[in-house]
Coordinates of C-alpha atoms in Angstrom, one line a residue:
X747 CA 0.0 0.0 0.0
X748 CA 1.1 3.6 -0.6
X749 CA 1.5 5.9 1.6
X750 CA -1.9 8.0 1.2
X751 CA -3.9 5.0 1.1
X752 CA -2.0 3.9 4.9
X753 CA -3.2 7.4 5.5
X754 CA -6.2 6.8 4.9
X755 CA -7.0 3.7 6.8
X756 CA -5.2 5.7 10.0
X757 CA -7.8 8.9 9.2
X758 CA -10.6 6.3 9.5
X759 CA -9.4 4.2 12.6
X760 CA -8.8 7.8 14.3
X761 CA -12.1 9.3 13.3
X762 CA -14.2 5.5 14.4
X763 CA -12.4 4.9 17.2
X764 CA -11.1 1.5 16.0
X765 CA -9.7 -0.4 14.4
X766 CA -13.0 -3.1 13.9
X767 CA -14.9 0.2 13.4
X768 CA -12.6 1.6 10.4
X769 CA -12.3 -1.5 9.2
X770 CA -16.2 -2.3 9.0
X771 CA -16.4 1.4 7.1
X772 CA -13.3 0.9 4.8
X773 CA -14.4 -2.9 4.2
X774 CA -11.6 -4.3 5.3
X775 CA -10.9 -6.4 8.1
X776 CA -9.5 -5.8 11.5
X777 CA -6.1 -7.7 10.6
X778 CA -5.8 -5.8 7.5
X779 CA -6.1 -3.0 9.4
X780 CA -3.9 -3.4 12.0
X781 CA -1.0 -4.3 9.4
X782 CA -1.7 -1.0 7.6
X783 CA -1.5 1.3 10.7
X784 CA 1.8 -1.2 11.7
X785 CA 3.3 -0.2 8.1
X786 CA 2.5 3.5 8.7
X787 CA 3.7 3.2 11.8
X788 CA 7.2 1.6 10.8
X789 CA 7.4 4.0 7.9
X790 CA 7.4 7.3 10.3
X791 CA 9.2 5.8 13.1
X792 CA 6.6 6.7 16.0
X793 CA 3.4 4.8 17.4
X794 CA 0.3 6.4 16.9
X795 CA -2.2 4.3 18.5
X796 CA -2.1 3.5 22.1
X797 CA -3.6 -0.1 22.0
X798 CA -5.0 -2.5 24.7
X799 CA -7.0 -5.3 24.1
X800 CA -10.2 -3.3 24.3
X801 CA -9.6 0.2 23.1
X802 CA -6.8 2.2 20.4
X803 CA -6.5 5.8 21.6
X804 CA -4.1 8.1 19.9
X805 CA -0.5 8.8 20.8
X806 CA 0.8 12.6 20.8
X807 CA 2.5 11.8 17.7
X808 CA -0.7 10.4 16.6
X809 CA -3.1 13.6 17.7
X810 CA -0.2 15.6 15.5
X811 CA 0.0 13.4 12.6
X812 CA -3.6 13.2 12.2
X813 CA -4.2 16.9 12.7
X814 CA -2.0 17.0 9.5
X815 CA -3.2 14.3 8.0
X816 CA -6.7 15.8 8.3
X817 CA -5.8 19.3 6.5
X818 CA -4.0 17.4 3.9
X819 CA -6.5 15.2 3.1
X820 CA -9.6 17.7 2.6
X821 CA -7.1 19.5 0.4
X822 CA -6.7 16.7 -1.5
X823 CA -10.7 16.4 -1.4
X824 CA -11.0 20.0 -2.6
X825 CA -8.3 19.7 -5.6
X826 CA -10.5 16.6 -6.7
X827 CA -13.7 19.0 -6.6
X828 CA -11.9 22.1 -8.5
X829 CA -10.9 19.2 -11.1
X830 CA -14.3 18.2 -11.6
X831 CA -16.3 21.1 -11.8
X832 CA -13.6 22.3 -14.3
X833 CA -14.2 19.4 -16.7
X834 CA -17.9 20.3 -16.4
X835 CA -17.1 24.2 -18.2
X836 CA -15.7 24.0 -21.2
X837 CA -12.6 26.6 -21.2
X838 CA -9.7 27.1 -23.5
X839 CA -9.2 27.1 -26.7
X840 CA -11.2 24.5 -29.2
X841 CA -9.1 24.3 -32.5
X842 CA -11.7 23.1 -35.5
X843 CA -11.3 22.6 -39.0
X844 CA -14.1 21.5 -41.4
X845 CA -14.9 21.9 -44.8
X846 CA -15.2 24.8 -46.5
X847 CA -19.3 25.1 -47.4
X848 CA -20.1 22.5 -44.5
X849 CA -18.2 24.5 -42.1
X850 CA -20.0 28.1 -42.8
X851 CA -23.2 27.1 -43.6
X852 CA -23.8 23.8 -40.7
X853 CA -20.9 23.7 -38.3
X854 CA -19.7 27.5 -37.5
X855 CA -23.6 27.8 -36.6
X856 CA -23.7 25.2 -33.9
X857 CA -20.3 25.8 -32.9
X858 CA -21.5 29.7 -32.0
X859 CA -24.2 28.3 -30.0
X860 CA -21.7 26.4 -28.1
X861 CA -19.4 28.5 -27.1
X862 CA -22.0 31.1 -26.4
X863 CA -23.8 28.6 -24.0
X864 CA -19.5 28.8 -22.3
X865 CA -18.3 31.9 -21.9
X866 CA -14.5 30.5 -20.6
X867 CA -14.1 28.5 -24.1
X868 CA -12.7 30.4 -27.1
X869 CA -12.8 29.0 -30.6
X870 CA -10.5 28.3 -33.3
X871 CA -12.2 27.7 -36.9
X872 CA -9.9 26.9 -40.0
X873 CA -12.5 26.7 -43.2
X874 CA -10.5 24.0 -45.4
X875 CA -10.9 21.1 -48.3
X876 CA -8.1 20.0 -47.7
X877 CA -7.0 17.2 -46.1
X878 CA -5.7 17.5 -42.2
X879 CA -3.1 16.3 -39.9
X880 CA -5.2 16.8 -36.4
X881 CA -1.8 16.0 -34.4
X882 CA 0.5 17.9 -37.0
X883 CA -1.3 20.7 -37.4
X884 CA -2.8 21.2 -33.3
X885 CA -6.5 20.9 -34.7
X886 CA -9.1 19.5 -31.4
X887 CA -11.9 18.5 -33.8
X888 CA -12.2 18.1 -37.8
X889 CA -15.3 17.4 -39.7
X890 CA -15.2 15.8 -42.4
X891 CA -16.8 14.2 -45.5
X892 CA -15.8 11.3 -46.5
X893 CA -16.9 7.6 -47.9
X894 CA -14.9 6.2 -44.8
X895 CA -13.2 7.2 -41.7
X896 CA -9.6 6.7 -42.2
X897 CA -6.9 4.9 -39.7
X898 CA -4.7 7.5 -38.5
X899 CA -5.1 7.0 -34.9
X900 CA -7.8 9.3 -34.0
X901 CA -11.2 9.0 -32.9
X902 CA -14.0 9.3 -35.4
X903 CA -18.0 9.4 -35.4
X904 CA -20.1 9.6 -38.0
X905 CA -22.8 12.3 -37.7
X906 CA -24.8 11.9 -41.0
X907 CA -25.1 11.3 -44.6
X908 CA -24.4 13.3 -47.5
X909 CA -26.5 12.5 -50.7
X910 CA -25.2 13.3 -54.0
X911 CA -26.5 14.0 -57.3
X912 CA -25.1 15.2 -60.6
X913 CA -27.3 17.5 -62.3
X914 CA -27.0 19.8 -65.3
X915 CA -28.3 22.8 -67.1
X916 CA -31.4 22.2 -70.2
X917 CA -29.4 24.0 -72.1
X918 CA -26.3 21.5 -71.6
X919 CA -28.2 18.7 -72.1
X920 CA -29.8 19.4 -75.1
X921 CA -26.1 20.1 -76.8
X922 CA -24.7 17.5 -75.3
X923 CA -26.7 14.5 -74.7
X924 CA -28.2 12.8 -71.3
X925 CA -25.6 10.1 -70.0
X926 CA -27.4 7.1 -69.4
X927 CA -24.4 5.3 -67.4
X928 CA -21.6 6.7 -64.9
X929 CA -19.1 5.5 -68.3
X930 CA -20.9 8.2 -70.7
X931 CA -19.7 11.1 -68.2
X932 CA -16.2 10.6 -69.5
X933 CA -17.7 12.5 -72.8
X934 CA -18.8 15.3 -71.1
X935 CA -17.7 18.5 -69.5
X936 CA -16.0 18.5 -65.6

């Protein structure tokens, strides 16, 4: 065991009043117990139970080293909640990349929303055709479109389907013919 987890076991036996009592609230039974606190013990080089066969009271090094112990640990606690509640606002900067006519007309819209909705996130929009390198080029998010996603290591969702059509002017066709097979559109303008 590590030292913050012998820690903890010792916060718990000191705040029960036990070991059977901590180790009924960790889970964990009274042996395991008592080798954790023995460890922590052997590790600091003081005792910090007084222990008789039907009570553990703390030592003066014990009173001390929980006192610290205690600070340390709701420290630790409140890091833990400043972490979380940060992952639940989006902040920074969001680096996007999509397609050119995709991007303004579809994605730039909802990406607006978005970072209205969070004030703390900036945004980050490259309007491109090109293809991307997301690592290379520092990019958070690309959409795409594409027949497949490729392999390169990255996460990828599809969000939808694209239809296409090929369509032409009257005029066109009545110069140039209707094609009646994907082959015929080799004769015809690009």
């Amino acid at each position: 065991m590590d030292r913050l987890s012998l820690t903890s076991i010792f916060l718990a036996c000191a705040e029960a009043g036990g070991f059977s009592a901590a180790g009924r609230a960790l889970n964990l039974s009274r042996s395991s117990v008592g080798k954790a606190i023995a460890r922590l013990e052997a590790q600091l080089g003081v005792r910090l139970f007084h222990r008789t066969t039907r009570s553990q009271s703390l030592t003066e090094d014990g009173q001390l080293y929980y006192e610290h112990a205690r600070r340390a640990m709701a420290e630790l606690d409140a890091a833990r909640g400043v972490m979380a509640s940060g992952r639940r606002e989006p902040a920074g900067v969001l680096r996007v990349t999509a397609p050119v006519c995709l991007g303004r007309h579809c994605i730039a819209p909802l990406l607006l929303r978005f970072a209205a909705a969070h004030p703390r996130l900036e945004l980050a929009i490259s309007f491109s055709d090109r293809p991307v390198d997301l690592i290379e080029e520092g990019y958070d998010l690309a959409v795409r479109i594409a027949a497949s996603l490729d392999s390169t290591g990255v996460a990828g969702r599809r969000l939808g389907a694209q239809r296409m059509t090929i369509c032409a002017a009257p005029d066109y066709l009545a110069r140039r013919g209707a094609p009646a097979t994907p082959a015929d559109l080799e004769n015809h303008d690009r």
